Short mmCIF file of C-alpha atoms in Angstrom, two decimals:
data_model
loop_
_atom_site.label_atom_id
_atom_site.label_comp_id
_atom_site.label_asym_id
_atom_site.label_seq_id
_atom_site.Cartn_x
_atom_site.Cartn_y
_atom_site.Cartn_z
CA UNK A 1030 0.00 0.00 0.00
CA UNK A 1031 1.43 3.55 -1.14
CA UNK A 1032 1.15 6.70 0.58
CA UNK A 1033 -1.87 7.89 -1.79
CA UNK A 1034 -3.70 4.72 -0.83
CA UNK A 1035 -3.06 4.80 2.90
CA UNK A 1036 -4.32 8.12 2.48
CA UNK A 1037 -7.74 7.14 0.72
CA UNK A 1038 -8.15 4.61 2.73
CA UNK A 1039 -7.66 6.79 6.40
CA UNK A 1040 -9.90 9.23 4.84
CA UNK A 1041 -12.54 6.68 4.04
CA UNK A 1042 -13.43 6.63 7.73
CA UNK A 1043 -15.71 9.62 6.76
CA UNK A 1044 -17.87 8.07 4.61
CA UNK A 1045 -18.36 4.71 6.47
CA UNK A 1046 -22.01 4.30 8.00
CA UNK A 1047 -22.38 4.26 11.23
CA UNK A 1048 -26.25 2.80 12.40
CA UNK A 1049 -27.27 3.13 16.11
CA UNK A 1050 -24.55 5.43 16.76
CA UNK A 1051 -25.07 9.68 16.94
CA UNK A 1052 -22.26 11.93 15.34
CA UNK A 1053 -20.52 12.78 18.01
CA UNK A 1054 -20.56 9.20 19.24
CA UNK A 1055 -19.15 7.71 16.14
CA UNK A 1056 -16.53 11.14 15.34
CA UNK A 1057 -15.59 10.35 19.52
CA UNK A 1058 -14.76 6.54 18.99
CA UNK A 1059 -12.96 7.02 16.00
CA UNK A 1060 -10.70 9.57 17.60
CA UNK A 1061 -9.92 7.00 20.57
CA UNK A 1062 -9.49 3.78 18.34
CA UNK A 1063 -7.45 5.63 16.02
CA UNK A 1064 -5.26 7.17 18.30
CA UNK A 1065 -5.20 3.90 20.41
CA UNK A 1066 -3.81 1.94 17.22
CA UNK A 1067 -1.22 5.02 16.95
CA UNK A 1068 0.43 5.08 20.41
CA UNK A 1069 0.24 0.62 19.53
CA UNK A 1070 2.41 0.98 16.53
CA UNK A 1071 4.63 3.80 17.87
CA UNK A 1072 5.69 1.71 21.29
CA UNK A 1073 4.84 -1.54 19.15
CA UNK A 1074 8.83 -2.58 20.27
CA UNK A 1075 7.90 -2.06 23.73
CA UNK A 1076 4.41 -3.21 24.10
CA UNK A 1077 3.35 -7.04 25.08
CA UNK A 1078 1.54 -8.30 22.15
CA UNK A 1079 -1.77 -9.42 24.10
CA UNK A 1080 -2.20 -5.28 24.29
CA UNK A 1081 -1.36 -4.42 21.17
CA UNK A 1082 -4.14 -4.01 18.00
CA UNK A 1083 -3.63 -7.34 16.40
CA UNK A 1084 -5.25 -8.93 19.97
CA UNK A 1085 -8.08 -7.22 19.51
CA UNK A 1086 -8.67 -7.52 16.11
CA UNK A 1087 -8.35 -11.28 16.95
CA UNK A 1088 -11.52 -11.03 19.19
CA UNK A 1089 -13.26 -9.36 16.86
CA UNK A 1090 -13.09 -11.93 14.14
CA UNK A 1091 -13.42 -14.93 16.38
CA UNK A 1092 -16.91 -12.52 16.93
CA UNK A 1093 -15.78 -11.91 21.02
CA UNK A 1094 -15.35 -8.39 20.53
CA UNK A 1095 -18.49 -6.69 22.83
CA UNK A 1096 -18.90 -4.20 24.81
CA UNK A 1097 -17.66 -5.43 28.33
CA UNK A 1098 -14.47 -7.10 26.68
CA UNK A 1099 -14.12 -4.19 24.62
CA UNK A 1100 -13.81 -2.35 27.92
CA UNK A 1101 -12.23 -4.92 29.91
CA UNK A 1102 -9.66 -5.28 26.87
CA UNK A 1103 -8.70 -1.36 27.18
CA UNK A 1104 -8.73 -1.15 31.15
CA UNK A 1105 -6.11 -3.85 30.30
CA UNK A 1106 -4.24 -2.73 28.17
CA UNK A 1107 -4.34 1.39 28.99
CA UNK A 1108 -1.05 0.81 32.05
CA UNK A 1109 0.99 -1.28 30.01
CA UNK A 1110 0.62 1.28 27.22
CA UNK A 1111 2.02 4.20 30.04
CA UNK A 1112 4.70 1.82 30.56
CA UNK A 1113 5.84 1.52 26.81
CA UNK A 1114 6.26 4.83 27.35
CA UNK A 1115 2.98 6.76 26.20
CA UNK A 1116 1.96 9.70 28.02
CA UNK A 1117 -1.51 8.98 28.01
CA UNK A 1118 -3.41 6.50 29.98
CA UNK A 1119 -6.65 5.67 27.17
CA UNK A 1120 -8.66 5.15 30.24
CA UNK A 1121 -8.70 8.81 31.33
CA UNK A 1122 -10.30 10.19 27.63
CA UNK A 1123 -13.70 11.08 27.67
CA UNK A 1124 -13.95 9.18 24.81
CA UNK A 1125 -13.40 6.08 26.91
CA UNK A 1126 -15.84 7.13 29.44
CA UNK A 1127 -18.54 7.63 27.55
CA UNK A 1128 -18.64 4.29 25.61
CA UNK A 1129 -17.82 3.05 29.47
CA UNK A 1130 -20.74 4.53 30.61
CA UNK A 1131 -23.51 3.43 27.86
CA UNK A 1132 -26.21 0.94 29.47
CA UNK A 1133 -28.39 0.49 27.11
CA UNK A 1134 -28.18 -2.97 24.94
CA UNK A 1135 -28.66 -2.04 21.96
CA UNK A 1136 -26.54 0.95 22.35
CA UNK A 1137 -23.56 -1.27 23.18
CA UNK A 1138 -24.57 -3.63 20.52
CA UNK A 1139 -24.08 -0.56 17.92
CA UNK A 1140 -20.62 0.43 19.63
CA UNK A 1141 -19.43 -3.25 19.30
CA UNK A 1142 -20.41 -3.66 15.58
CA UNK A 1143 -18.91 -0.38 14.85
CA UNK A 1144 -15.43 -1.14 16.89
CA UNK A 1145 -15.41 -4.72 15.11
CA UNK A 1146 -16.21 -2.91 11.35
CA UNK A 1147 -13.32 -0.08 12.44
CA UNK A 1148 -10.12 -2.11 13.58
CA UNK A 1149 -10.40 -5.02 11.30
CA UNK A 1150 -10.00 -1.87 8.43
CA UNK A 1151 -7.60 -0.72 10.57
CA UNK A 1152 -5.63 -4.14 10.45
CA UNK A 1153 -5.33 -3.49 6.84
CA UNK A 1154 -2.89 -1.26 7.21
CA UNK A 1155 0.14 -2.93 7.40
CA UNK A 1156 2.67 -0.97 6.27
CA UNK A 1157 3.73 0.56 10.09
CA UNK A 1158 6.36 3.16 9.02
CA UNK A 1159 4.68 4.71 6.20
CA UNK A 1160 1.54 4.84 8.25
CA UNK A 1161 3.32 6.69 11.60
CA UNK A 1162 5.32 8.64 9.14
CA UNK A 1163 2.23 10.57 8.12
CA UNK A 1164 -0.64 9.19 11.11
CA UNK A 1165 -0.25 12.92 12.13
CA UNK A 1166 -0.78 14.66 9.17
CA UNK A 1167 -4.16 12.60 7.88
CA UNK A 1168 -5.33 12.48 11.03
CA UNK A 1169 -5.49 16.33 11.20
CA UNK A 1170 -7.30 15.81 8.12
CA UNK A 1171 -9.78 13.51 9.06
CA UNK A 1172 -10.47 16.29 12.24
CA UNK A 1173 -11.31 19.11 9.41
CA UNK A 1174 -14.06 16.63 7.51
CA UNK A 1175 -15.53 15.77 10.84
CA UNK A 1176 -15.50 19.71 11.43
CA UNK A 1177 -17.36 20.16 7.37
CA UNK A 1178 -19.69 17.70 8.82
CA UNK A 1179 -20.94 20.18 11.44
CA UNK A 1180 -20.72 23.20 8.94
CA UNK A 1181 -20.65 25.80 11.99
CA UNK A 1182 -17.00 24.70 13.01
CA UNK A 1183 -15.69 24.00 9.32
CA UNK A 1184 -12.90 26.26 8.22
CA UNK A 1185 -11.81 25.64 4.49
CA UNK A 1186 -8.36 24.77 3.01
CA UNK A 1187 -8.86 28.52 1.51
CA UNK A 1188 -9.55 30.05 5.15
CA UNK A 1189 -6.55 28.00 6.67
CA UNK A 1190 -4.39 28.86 3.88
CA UNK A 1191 -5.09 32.68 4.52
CA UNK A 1192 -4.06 32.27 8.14
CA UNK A 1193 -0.94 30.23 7.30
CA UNK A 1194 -0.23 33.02 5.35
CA UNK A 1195 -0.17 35.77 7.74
CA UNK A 1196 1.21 33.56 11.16
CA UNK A 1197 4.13 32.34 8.54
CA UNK A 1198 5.67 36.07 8.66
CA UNK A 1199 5.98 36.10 12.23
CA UNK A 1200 7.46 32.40 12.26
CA UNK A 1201 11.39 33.61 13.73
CA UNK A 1202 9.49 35.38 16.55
CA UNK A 1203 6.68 33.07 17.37
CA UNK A 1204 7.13 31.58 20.95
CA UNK A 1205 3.39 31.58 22.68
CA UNK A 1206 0.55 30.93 21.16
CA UNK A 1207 -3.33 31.48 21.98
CA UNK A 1208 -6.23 29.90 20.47
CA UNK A 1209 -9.62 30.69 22.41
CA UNK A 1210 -12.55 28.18 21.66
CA UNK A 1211 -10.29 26.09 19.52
CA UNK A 1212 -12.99 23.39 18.72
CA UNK A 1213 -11.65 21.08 16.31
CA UNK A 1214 -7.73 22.73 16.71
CA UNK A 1215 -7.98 23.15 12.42
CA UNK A 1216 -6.76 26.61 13.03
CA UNK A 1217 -3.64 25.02 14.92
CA UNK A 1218 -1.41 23.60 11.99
CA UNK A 1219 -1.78 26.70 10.09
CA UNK A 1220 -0.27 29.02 13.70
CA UNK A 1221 2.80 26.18 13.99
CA UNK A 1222 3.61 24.71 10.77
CA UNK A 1223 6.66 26.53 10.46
CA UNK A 1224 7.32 26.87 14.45
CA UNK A 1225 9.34 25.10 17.20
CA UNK A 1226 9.50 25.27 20.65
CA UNK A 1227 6.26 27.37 20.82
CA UNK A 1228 4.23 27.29 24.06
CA UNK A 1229 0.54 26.87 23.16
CA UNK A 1230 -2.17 27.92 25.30
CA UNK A 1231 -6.22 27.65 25.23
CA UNK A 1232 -9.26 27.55 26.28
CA UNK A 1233 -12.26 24.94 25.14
CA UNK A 1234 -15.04 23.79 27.29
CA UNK A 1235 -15.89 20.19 25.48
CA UNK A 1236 -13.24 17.62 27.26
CA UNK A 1237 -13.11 16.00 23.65
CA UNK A 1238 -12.18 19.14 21.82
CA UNK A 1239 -9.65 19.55 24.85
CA UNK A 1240 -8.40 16.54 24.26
CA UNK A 1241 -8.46 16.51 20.24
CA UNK A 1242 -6.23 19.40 20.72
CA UNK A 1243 -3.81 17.59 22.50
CA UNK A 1244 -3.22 14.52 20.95
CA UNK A 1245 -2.69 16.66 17.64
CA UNK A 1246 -0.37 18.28 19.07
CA UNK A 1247 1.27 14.89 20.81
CA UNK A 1248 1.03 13.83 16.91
CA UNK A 1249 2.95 16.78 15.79
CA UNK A 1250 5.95 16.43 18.48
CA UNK A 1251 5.06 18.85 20.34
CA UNK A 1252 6.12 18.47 23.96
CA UNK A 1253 3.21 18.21 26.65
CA UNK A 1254 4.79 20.44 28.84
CA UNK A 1255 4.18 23.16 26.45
CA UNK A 1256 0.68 22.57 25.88
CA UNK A 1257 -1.71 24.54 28.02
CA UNK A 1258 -5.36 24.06 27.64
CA UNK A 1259 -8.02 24.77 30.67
CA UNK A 1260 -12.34 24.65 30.67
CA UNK A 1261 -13.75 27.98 29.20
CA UNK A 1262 -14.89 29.11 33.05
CA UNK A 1263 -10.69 28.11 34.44
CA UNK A 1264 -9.43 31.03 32.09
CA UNK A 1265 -9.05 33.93 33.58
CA UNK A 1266 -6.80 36.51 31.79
CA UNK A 1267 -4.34 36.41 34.54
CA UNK A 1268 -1.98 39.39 34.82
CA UNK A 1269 1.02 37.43 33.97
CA UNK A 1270 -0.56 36.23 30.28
CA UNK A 1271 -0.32 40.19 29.58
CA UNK A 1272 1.92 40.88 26.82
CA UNK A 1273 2.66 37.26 26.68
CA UNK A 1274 1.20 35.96 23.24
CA UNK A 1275 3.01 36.42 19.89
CA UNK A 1276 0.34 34.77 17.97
CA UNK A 1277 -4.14 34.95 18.64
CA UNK A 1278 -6.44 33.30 16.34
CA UNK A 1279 -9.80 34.16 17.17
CA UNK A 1280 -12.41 32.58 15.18
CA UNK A 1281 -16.53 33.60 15.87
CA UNK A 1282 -17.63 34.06 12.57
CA UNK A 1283 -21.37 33.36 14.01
CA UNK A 1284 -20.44 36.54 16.54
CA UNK A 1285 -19.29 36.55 20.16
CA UNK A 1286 -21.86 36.95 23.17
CA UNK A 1287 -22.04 40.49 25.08
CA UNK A 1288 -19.86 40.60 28.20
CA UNK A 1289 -17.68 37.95 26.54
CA UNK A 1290 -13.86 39.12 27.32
CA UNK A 1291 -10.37 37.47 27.46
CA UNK A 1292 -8.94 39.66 29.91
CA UNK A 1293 -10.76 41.45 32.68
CA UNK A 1294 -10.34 44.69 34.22
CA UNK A 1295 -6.56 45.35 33.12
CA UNK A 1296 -5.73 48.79 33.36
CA UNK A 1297 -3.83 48.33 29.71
CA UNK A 1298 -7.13 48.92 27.70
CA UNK A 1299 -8.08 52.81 28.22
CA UNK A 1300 -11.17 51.94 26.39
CA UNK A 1301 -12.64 49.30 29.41
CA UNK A 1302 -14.87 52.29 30.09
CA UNK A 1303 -16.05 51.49 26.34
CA UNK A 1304 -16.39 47.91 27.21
CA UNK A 1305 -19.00 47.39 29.20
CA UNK A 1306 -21.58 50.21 27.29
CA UNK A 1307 -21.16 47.69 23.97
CA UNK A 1308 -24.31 45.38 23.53
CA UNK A 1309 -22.67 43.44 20.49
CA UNK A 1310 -19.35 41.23 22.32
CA UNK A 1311 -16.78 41.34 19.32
CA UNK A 1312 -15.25 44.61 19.76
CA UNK A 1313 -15.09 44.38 23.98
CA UNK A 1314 -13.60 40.86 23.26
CA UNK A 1315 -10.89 42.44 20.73
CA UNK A 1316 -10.63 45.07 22.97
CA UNK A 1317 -9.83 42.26 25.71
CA UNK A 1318 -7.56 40.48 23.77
CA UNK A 1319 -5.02 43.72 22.72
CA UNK A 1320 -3.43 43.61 26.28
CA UNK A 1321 -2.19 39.75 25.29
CA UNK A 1322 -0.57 40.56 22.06
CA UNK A 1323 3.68 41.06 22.80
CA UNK A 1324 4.95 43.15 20.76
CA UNK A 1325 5.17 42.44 17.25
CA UNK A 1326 2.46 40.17 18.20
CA UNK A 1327 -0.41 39.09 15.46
CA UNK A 1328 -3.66 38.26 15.96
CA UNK A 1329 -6.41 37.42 13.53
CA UNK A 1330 -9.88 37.77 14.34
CA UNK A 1331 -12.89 36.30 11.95
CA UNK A 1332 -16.24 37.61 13.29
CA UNK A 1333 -19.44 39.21 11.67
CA UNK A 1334 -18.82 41.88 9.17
CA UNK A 1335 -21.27 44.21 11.29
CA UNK A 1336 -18.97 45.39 13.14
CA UNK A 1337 -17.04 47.10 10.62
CA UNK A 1338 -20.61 50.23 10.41
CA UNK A 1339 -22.17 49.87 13.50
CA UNK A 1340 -23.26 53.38 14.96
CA UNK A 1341 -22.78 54.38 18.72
CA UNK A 1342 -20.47 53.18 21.12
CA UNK A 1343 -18.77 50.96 18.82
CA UNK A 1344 -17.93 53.86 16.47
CA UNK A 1345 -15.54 55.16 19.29
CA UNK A 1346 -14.18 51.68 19.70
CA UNK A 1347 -13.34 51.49 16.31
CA UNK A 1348 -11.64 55.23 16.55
CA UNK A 1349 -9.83 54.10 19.32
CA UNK A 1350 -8.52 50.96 17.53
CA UNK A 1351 -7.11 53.04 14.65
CA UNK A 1352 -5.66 56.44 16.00
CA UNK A 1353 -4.45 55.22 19.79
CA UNK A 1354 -3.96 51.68 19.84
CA UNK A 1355 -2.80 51.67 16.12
CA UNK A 1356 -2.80 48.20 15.34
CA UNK A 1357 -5.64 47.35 12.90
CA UNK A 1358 -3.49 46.20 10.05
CA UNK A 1359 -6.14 44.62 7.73
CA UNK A 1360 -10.08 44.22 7.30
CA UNK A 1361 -10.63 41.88 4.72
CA UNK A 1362 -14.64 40.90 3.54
CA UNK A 1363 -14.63 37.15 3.23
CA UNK A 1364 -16.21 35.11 0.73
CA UNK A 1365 -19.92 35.11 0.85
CA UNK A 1366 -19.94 31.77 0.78
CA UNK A 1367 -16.87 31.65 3.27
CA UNK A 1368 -19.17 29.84 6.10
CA UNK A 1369 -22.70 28.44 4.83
CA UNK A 1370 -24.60 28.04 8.29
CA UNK A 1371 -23.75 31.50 9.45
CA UNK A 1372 -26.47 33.44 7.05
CA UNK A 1373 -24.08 36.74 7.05
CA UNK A 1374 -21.05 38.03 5.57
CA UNK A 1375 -17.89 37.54 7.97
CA UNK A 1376 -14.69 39.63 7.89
CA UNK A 1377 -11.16 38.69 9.32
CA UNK A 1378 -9.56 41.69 10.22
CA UNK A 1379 -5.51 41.17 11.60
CA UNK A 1380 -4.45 43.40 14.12
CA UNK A 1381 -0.32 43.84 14.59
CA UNK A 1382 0.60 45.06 18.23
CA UNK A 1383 3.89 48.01 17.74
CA UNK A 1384 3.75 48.04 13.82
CA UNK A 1385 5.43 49.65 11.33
CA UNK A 1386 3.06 50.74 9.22
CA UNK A 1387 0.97 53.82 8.97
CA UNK A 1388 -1.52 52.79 6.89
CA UNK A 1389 -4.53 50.02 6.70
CA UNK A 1390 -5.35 47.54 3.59
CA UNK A 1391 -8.81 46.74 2.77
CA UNK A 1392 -9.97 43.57 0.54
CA UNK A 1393 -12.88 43.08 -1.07
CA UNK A 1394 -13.29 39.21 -1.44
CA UNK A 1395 -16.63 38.69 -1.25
CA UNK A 1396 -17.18 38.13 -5.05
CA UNK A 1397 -14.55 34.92 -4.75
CA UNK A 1398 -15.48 31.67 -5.33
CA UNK A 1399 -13.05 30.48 -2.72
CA UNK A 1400 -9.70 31.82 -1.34
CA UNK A 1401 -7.50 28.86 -3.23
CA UNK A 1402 -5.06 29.10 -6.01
CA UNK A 1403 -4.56 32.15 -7.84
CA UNK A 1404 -6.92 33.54 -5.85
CA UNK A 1405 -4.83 33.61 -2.64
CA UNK A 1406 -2.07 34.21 -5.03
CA UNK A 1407 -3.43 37.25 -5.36
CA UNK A 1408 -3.83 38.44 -1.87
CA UNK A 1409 -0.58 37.78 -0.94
CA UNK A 1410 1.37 39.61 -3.66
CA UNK A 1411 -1.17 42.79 -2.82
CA UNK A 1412 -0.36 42.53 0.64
CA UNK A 1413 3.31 42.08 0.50
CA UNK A 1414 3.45 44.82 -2.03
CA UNK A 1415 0.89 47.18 0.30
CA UNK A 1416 -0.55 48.27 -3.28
CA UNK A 1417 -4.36 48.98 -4.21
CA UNK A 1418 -6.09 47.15 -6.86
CA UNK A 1419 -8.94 48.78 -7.92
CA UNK A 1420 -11.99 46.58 -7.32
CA UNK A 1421 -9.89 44.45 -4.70
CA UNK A 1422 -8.38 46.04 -1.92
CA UNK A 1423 -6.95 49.43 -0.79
CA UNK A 1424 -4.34 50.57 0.98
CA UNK A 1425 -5.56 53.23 3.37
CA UNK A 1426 -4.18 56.33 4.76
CA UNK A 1427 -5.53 56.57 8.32
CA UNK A 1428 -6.98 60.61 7.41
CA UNK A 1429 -9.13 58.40 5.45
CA UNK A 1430 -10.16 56.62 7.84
CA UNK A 1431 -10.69 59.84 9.68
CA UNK A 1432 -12.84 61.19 7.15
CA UNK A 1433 -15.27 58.54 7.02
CA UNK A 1434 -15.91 59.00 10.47
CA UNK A 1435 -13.98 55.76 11.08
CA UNK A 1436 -16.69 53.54 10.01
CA UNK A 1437 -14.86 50.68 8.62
CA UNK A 1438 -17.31 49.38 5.68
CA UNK A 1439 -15.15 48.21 2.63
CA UNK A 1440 -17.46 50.35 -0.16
CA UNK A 1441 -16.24 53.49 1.83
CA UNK A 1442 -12.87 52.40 0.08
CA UNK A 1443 -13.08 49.80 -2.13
CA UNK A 1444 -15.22 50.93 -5.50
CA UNK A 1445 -16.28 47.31 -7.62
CA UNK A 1446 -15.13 48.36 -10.93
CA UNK A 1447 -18.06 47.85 -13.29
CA UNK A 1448 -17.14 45.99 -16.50
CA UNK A 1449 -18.16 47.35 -19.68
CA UNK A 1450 -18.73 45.26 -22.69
CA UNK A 1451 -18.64 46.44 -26.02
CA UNK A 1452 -21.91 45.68 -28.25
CA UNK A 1453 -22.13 45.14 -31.82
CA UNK A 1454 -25.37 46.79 -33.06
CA UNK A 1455 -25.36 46.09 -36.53
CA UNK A 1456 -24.95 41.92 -35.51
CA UNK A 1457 -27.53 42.41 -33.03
CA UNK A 1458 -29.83 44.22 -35.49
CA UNK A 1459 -29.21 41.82 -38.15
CA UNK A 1460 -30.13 38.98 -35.55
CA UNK A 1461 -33.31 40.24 -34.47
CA UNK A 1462 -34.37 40.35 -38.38
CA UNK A 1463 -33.43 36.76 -37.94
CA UNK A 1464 -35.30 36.14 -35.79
CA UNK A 1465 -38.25 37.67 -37.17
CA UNK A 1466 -38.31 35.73 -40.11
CA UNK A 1467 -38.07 32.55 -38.52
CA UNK A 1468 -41.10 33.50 -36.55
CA UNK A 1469 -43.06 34.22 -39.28
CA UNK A 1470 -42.05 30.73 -41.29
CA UNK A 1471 -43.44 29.18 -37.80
CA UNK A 1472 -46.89 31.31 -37.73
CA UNK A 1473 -47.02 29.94 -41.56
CA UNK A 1474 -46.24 26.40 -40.75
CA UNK A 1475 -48.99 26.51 -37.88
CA UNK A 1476 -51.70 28.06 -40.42
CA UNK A 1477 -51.09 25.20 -42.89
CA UNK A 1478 -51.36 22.85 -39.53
CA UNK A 1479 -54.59 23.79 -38.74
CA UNK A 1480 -56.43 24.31 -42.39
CA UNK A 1481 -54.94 20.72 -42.81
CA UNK A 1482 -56.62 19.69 -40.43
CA UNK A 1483 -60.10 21.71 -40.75
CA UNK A 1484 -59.41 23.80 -37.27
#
C-alpha cells in the first residue's frame, strides 16, 4: 500500500455508515481507536503483544469483541501502554468514558459492531512506518471533515491557507501561542507549521475538543509540557498572560456573546470604560484580547462583518482601535460563501501590536469563489506589495479613515469596478431580423397545420 492509498483509505473513515450510533458518538470513537492503534504501533517494540491491535482484532473476528471485553480489553491494556512509554493513559479520555458509561443494549450492541467494522480496516494497514510517518498529518485531516460535517465549526483549506499566510511572517518570533474556543484545533497547523519550541495555550469547554487538541499536538511532536489548555470558566486573563502571546487566532464568525472578554479589568485597555456600554461582544472581546498581544504580536480575528458600520459606542471603539492603539493592520470581507450556516457576511480583520506601518489595507473578497489558487495568489502579492487594486483592496491612509468618520465598511474604500462590454449593433440588429423571419415561417407552418386539419 502507497502513501496515496493509505491516504484514501484513512480518509474513508468519513464516509463509512455508522447505524445506532449519533455523530458525536461515532466522530468520539474514531478519535480513541485511532489514536489507540497510533500510540500501539509507535511503542509496538515495547508493548506485550496481548495489548497491542492485532489482539483485539483477533476477538473481533473470532466474533468476542463486545462491549464489556471491549472495555475490559482497554482497562487492560491502557497501564501497560504508560509503561511503553505513552503519556496517556486511554482510560482517562472522555472518549473512553462515555462508551464506558452506555447501558443500554442495543446501544452497546451498535458500539461493538462499529469497533469490530473499524479495527479489522484498521488491520489493513500494514505498512507501520509509512503509516506513523504521516498518522499525524491525515489524522489532522480527518479532524477538518468531521468539522465540514458540522458546517458551523468548518474552516476551508482557503480560510486556513489565509491564516498560514499571515502567522508564517511572524514564524522567527513566534514563541506563545493562543487559540480561544479552539474546537476542532484546524486553526492550529496553520499558527505552527513553520514553528518550534512554541508554548501553546487555550481555552475549550468540550473535554473531547480539549483533548483533540492535545493529541494533535502529541502527533505533531510537540512536547506536553508546552501545551496549556483549561475549561472555558478556568481562564481567567491572569496578569502574567499580559503581553505574553506572539500569535491569537480568534475565530466567531457566528459573533461573540455580550460581556464575553479574554482579559478582565486590566488597566492596559483605556477603552474598558467602552467595554461594558457595547451590547454586540466582538469589539469588547478584541478590545480584551489587545493587552495579550507582545509586541510584534499578530492576531487574527474572523467575526461578523457588522462590526465594521455599526453606529454608537462601537464607532468610538473602532476610533480608538485606529488612531491610539494603532494596530488594525487589515479588514478583509470574506467570501460570501466563506461559512454556509452562518447566514451573514464575515470579515477577518488582523491586528499587529507596535507596527510599522501607517496605513490600513482593505480587501474586497466577497465576489470569490473560494480563497484557493490564484486567488490567494493574489492576496498575498497585494499585501506584500501594500498596493491597491482597484476593485480588490486598498491601501488606506488613516486621514481616510478619519474622514469617514472611522466607520470601517469596505465600499467606503473599495469601489467594484463595473465591467463594460462592447456591443455590436449592426450583428444584433441583423439577428433580431433573424429572428423575425423565422417567426413568421413558424406562424405559416402553424396556419397550414390547422387548415390541414379543418381547425
Amino acid at each position: 500500500m502507497d502513501e496515496k492509498q493509505l491516504n484514501y483509505e484513512f480518509m474513508s473513515i468519513l464516509s463509512e455508515s455508522h447505524p445506532g450510533l449519533t455523530f458525536e458518538e461515532y466522530r468520539d470513537s474514531c478519535v480513541f481507536l485511532l489514536f489507540y492503534q497510533y500510540l500501539c504501533i509507535r511503542f509496538e517494540d515495547s508493548l506485550e503483544e496481548r495489548y497491542a491491535m492485532s489482539a483485539m482484532v483477533r476477538m473481533a473476528v473470532r466474533g468476542k469483541l463486545q462491549m464489556p471485553t471491549f472495555i475490559k480489553f482497554i482497562e487492560a491494556a491502557a497501564p501497560f501502554l504508560v509503561l511503553a512509554g505513552a503519556p496517556f493513559r486511554l482510560t482517562d479520555f472522555s472518549f473512553y468514558r462515555k462508551m464506558s458509561e452506555v447501558q443500554s443494549l442495543e446501544k452497546q450492541k451498535s458500539f461493538a459492531r462499529f469497533i469490530r467494522k473499524l479495527i479489522k480496516k484498521m488491520d489493513g494497514w500494514e505498512d507501520r512506518e509509512l503509516l506513523l510517518a504521516h498518522y499525524g498529518e491525515m489524522f489532522e485531516l480527518l479532524m477538518s471533515g468531521f468539522a465540514r460535517m458540522k458546517k458551523e465549526t468548518y474552516l476551508s483549506k482557503g480560510i486556513q491557507d489565509l491564516h498560514r499566510m499571515f502567522f508564517s511572517q511572524n514564524v522567527h518570533t513566534v514563541k506563545n501561542i493562543f487559540l480561544p474556543g479552539f474546537q476542532y484545533g484546524i486553526l492550529l497547523g496553520a499558527m505552527t507549521d513553520h514553528v518550534k519550541d512554541t508554548q501553546i495555550y487555550g481555552f475549550e469547554q468540550k473535554d473531547s475538543f480539549r483533548e483533540l487538541l492535545e493529541i494533535l499536538c502529541y502527533m505533531k511532536d510537540v512536547p506536553l509540557d508546552s501545551v496549556h489548555l483549561c475549561k472555558k470558566e478556568e481562564w481567567s486573563g491572569k496578569k502574567e498572560y499580559a503581553a505574553l502571546f506572539d500569535a491569537i487566532a480568534i475565530f466567531m464568525p457566528d459573533g461573540v456573546e455580550s460581556g464575553t472578554l479574554l482579559m478582565e479589568d486590566s488597566p492596559t485597555i483605556p477603552a474598558a470604560a467602552l467595554m461594558k456600554t457595547v451590547a454586540k461582544g466582538e469589539f469588547p472581546l478584541i478590545l480584551s484580547a489587545l493587552p495579550l498581544l507582545a509586541s510584534k504580536g499578530i492576531m487574527t480575528v474572523v467575526v461578523p462583518s457588522a462590526l465594521l458600520y455599526r453606529e454608537g459606542k462601537e464607532a468610538l471603539i473602532r476610533k480608538y482601535i485606529v488612531e491610539e492603539a494603532d494596530c488594525l493592520e487589515m479588514v478583509m470581507l470574506l467570501p460570501d460563501n466563506a461559512f454556509q450556516s452562518t447566514g451573514q457576511n464575515e470579515v477577518m480583520l488582523l491586528f499587529r501590536k507596535d507596527r510599522e506601518n501607517e496605513d490600513v489595507m482593505f480587501f474586497d473578497c466577497s465576489h470569490m469563489d473560494n480563497l484557493e489558487g490564484e486567488r490567494l495568489l493574489s492576496i498575498e502579492k497585494a499585501w506584500k506589495e501594500r498596493k491597491s487594486v482597484p476593485g480588490f483592496c486598498a491601501r488606506t491612509d488613516k486621514k481616510t479613515i478619519k474622514d469617514n468618520d472611522y466607520n470601517l465598511n469596505l465600499p467606503r474604500y473599495i469601489t467594484r469596478s463595473v465591467r463594460m462590454t462592447e456591443m455590436d449593433i449592426t450583428k444584433r440588429r441583423e439577428r433580431i431580423e433573424e429572428i423575425d423571419r423565422e417567426l413568421a415561417e413558424i406562424d405559416r407552418k402553424i396556419a397550414m397545420y390547422r387548415r390541414d386539419m379543418e381547425l
